[in-house]
Coordinates of C-alpha atoms in Angstrom, one line a residue:
M4 CA 10.2 6.3 21.2
S5 CA 11.7 9.7 20.3
T6 CA 9.5 12.0 18.2
A7 CA 12.4 14.0 16.9
L8 CA 12.3 14.4 13.2
P9 CA 14.6 11.9 11.4
E10 CA 17.4 12.5 9.1
L11 CA 15.9 12.1 5.6
A12 CA 17.4 11.4 2.2
Q13 CA 17.0 14.1 -0.5
G14 CA 15.5 13.4 -3.9
D15 CA 12.4 12.9 -6.0
F16 CA 11.9 9.3 -4.9
Y17 CA 10.5 7.6 -1.8
Y18 CA 13.7 5.8 -0.7
E19 CA 17.4 6.0 -1.2
S20 CA 19.0 2.6 -1.5
L21 CA 22.1 2.2 0.7
G22 CA 22.8 -1.4 -0.3
N23 CA 22.5 -4.7 1.5
G24 CA 18.8 -4.2 2.3
L25 CA 19.3 -0.8 3.9
Y26 CA 17.2 2.3 2.8
R27 CA 16.7 5.9 3.9
S28 CA 13.3 7.5 3.4
T29 CA 12.6 10.9 1.9
I30 CA 10.0 13.5 2.8
H31 CA 7.8 11.9 0.1
A32 CA 7.4 8.8 2.4
Q33 CA 6.3 10.9 5.4
G34 CA 3.2 9.6 7.2
A35 CA -0.1 11.4 7.8
W36 CA -0.6 10.8 11.5
N37 CA 2.9 11.9 12.7
P38 CA 5.6 13.9 11.0
H39 CA 8.4 11.6 12.3
E40 CA 7.0 8.4 10.9
Q41 CA 6.7 6.8 7.4
H42 CA 3.4 6.2 5.7
M43 CA 2.5 2.6 5.4
A44 CA 1.8 2.9 1.7
P45 CA 5.4 3.4 0.4
A46 CA 6.8 1.2 3.2
S47 CA 4.6 -1.6 1.9
G48 CA 5.8 -0.9 -1.6
I49 CA 9.5 -1.2 -0.7
M50 CA 8.7 -4.5 1.1
A51 CA 6.8 -5.8 -1.9
D52 CA 9.8 -4.9 -4.0
A53 CA 12.1 -6.9 -1.7
L54 CA 9.7 -9.9 -1.8
L55 CA 9.6 -9.8 -5.6
R56 CA 13.4 -9.8 -5.8
H57 CA 13.7 -12.7 -3.2
E58 CA 14.7 -15.9 -5.0
P59 CA 12.7 -15.0 -8.1
R60 CA 11.0 -17.6 -10.3
D61 CA 9.4 -17.2 -13.7
D62 CA 6.8 -19.9 -13.0
V63 CA 5.1 -18.4 -9.9
R64 CA 3.2 -15.2 -9.2
M65 CA 2.6 -13.3 -6.0
A66 CA -1.1 -13.8 -5.2
R67 CA -1.4 -12.5 -1.7
I68 CA 0.6 -10.1 0.6
S69 CA -0.3 -9.9 4.3
Y70 CA 1.2 -7.0 6.2
E71 CA 1.2 -6.8 10.0
I72 CA 1.9 -3.3 11.3
L73 CA 3.7 -3.8 14.6
G74 CA 4.0 -0.2 15.7
L75 CA 4.9 3.3 14.4
I76 CA 7.1 3.1 11.3
P77 CA 10.1 5.5 12.0
G78 CA 11.3 7.7 9.2
G79 CA 14.9 7.8 8.2
T80 CA 17.2 4.7 7.9
F81 CA 15.8 1.2 8.1
E82 CA 16.5 -2.4 6.9
V83 CA 14.4 -4.9 4.9
T84 CA 15.3 -8.6 5.2
T85 CA 13.7 -11.5 3.3
S86 CA 13.4 -15.2 3.9
T87 CA 11.5 -18.3 2.6
L88 CA 9.2 -19.7 5.2
R89 CA 7.7 -22.5 3.2
P90 CA 9.5 -23.6 0.0
G91 CA 7.5 -25.6 -2.5
R92 CA 7.4 -26.6 -6.2
T93 CA 3.9 -25.1 -6.8
I94 CA 3.2 -23.0 -3.7
E95 CA 5.6 -21.1 -1.5
L96 CA 5.5 -18.6 1.4
V97 CA 8.0 -15.8 1.6
Q98 CA 8.5 -13.2 4.3
A99 CA 9.9 -9.6 4.6
E100 CA 10.6 -7.7 7.8
L101 CA 11.2 -3.9 8.0
T102 CA 13.4 -3.1 11.0
A103 CA 13.9 0.5 12.2
A104 CA 15.0 2.0 15.5
G105 CA 16.0 -1.4 16.8
R106 CA 12.7 -3.2 16.3
V107 CA 10.6 -4.8 13.6
A108 CA 8.0 -2.3 12.5
I109 CA 6.3 -4.3 9.7
R110 CA 6.2 -8.0 9.0
A111 CA 4.9 -9.1 5.6
T112 CA 4.3 -12.6 4.2
A113 CA 3.4 -13.4 0.6
W114 CA 2.0 -16.5 -1.1
R115 CA 3.6 -17.2 -4.4
I116 CA 1.6 -19.7 -6.6
I117 CA 2.5 -21.5 -9.7
T118 CA 0.9 -20.1 -12.9
S119 CA -0.9 -21.9 -15.7
D120 CA -3.2 -21.0 -18.6
T121 CA -6.8 -20.8 -17.3
S122 CA -7.9 -18.2 -19.8
A123 CA -10.7 -20.5 -21.0
I124 CA -12.5 -20.1 -17.6
A125 CA -11.3 -16.6 -16.5
A126 CA -14.1 -14.5 -15.1
V127 CA -14.4 -11.5 -12.7
E128 CA -17.4 -10.5 -10.7
D129 CA -16.1 -7.1 -9.5
E130 CA -17.5 -4.1 -11.3
P131 CA -15.0 -1.8 -13.2
M132 CA -14.5 1.8 -12.3
P133 CA -14.7 4.8 -14.5
A134 CA -11.3 5.5 -16.2
P135 CA -9.0 8.1 -14.7
D136 CA -9.7 10.5 -17.6
E137 CA -13.5 10.3 -16.7
C138 CA -12.8 11.4 -13.1
K139 CA -12.1 14.9 -11.6
P140 CA -8.8 15.9 -10.0
W141 CA -8.9 15.7 -6.2
D142 CA -6.5 17.3 -3.7
G143 CA -6.0 14.7 -1.0
A144 CA -3.5 17.0 0.8
S145 CA -6.5 19.3 1.6
V146 CA -7.7 16.5 3.9
W147 CA -4.5 14.8 5.0
P148 CA -1.1 16.2 6.0
G149 CA 2.3 14.6 5.3
G150 CA 4.8 14.3 2.5
Y151 CA 3.4 11.0 1.1
I152 CA -0.1 12.4 0.4
S153 CA 1.4 15.5 -1.2
S154 CA 3.3 13.3 -3.5
L155 CA 0.2 11.8 -5.2
E156 CA -2.0 12.7 -8.1
M157 CA -5.6 11.8 -7.4
R158 CA -8.8 11.7 -9.4
I159 CA -12.2 11.2 -7.9
A160 CA -15.3 9.6 -9.4
E161 CA -18.8 10.8 -9.1
A162 CA -21.0 9.9 -6.0
H163 CA -18.0 10.1 -3.6
R164 CA -19.1 10.5 0.0
P165 CA -17.8 9.8 3.5
G166 CA -17.6 6.0 3.9
S167 CA -17.7 5.2 0.2
G168 CA -15.8 6.4 -2.8
R169 CA -13.8 5.6 -6.0
V170 CA -10.4 7.2 -6.5
W171 CA -7.5 6.8 -8.9
I172 CA -4.0 7.4 -7.6
R173 CA -0.6 7.6 -9.2
T174 CA 2.8 9.1 -8.4
A175 CA 5.6 10.6 -10.4
H176 CA 8.1 9.4 -7.8
P177 CA 9.9 6.0 -8.2
L178 CA 10.1 3.8 -5.2
T179 CA 13.9 4.1 -5.0
D180 CA 16.7 6.2 -6.5
R181 CA 17.5 3.1 -8.6
E182 CA 14.2 3.5 -10.5
D183 CA 14.1 -0.2 -11.3
S184 CA 11.0 -1.4 -9.4
S185 CA 8.3 -3.4 -11.2
D186 CA 4.8 -2.1 -11.7
V187 CA 3.5 -4.6 -9.1
A188 CA 5.8 -3.2 -6.4
R189 CA 5.0 0.4 -7.3
L190 CA 1.2 -0.3 -7.2
M191 CA 1.5 -2.2 -4.0
G192 CA 3.2 1.0 -2.7
L193 CA -0.1 2.9 -3.2
V194 CA -2.7 0.5 -1.8
D195 CA -2.6 1.6 1.8
T196 CA -3.9 5.0 0.7
A197 CA -7.3 3.3 0.7
N198 CA -7.9 4.1 4.3
G199 CA -8.0 7.8 3.7
I200 CA -9.8 8.3 0.5
A201 CA -13.4 8.1 1.9
A202 CA -13.0 8.7 5.6
R203 CA -16.3 8.4 7.5
V204 CA -15.3 11.2 9.8
P205 CA -12.7 14.1 9.4
P206 CA -9.3 13.0 10.7
G207 CA -7.5 14.9 13.4
K208 CA -8.3 17.2 16.4
D209 CA -11.7 17.0 18.1
S210 CA -12.7 14.1 15.9
Y211 CA -11.3 10.5 15.6
I212 CA -8.1 8.8 14.4
F213 CA -8.5 5.5 12.7
P214 CA -5.1 4.0 11.8
N215 CA -5.0 0.5 10.3
V216 CA -3.1 -2.3 12.1
D217 CA -2.8 -4.5 9.0
L218 CA -3.1 -4.6 5.2
Q219 CA -4.2 -7.7 3.3
I220 CA -3.9 -7.7 -0.5
H221 CA -5.3 -10.5 -2.7
M222 CA -4.6 -10.4 -6.4
Y223 CA -6.4 -12.7 -8.9
R224 CA -4.6 -11.0 -11.7
E225 CA -1.2 -9.4 -11.9
P226 CA -1.6 -5.6 -12.2
A227 CA 0.3 -3.3 -14.5
G228 CA 0.7 0.4 -15.3
E229 CA 1.0 3.6 -13.2
W230 CA -2.6 4.1 -12.1
L231 CA -4.2 2.4 -9.1
G232 CA -8.0 2.5 -8.8
L233 CA -9.6 2.1 -5.3
D234 CA -13.3 1.3 -5.1
N235 CA -13.7 1.8 -1.4
R236 CA -16.1 1.1 1.5
V237 CA -15.4 2.0 5.1
S238 CA -17.4 0.5 8.1
F239 CA -17.1 1.6 11.7
G240 CA -18.3 -0.8 14.4
S241 CA -19.7 0.3 17.8
D242 CA -16.8 -1.0 19.9
G243 CA -13.8 0.9 18.6
I244 CA -13.0 -1.3 15.6
G245 CA -13.5 -0.6 11.9
L246 CA -12.8 -2.0 8.4
T247 CA -11.7 -0.4 5.1
S248 CA -12.5 -2.7 2.1
S249 CA -11.4 -1.9 -1.4
V250 CA -11.6 -3.5 -4.9
L251 CA -8.3 -2.8 -6.6
H252 CA -8.1 -1.7 -10.3
D253 CA -5.5 -0.9 -13.0
H254 CA -6.2 0.4 -16.5
S255 CA -7.5 -3.1 -17.6
G256 CA -10.0 -3.4 -14.8
P257 CA -10.3 -5.0 -11.4
F258 CA -7.4 -7.2 -10.3
G259 CA -7.9 -7.9 -6.6
R260 CA -9.0 -6.7 -3.2
A261 CA -7.6 -5.1 -0.1
E262 CA -8.7 -5.1 3.6
Q263 CA -7.5 -3.0 6.5
I264 CA -8.7 -3.4 10.1
L265 CA -8.9 -0.1 12.0
T266 CA -8.5 1.0 15.6
L267 CA -10.9 3.9 16.2
R268 CA -9.9 6.4 18.9
K269 CA -11.2 9.9 19.9
S270 CA -8.6 12.6 19.2

């Protein structure tokens, strides 16, 4: 695949909508590992946005999104297509594919489950994080390159260390130039950042790279607002495989979990 820099859209948003499922990325969607690729975080956000718009129903909620990263995600122009894999009255499975440079780069499936009032038995075991205003500003761009990381505001909680940390993230940039995406889509567009907030080793030259090959998000509550909180743990195995695990938060507290399997390689 060519490593030439792609032709990017211009604007203070992540993607320009070209119509009929076509988009063009801006510099704010640029990846951290390669300058010619997209970061998985905003790419997963635009796919979540497409899934939420696909045959919408008021009586169901997206409970899980599973992303498979099938290779480098090229920057520039791409297409997102959606379909229903398993229709149902109470449970359905929907799919989105992001196609760029002639191939599918990401495939996502989402379970949508019928909702009902279970407030009488609602309970959460995950511990809440300190609020954003209780945390210190953190410059993630001092650790990671790329336009996406530079687009974020981050705040870090006490006791942060390699392999474990708690960080709040938000962005001033909308997902698209339409500026009409839901809170859920925009928050899903931040989750993949989890793999970089408490890296066990410094990324880059004479160290290791540790990209994730998937992203699994489970939500026991629908999130809202602009801040995403990541309570993060990173484990490296002895055979070249690792795992980043995160409890996800919004202003109201924990709402779900995310997992990312990693491929560990010397750089």
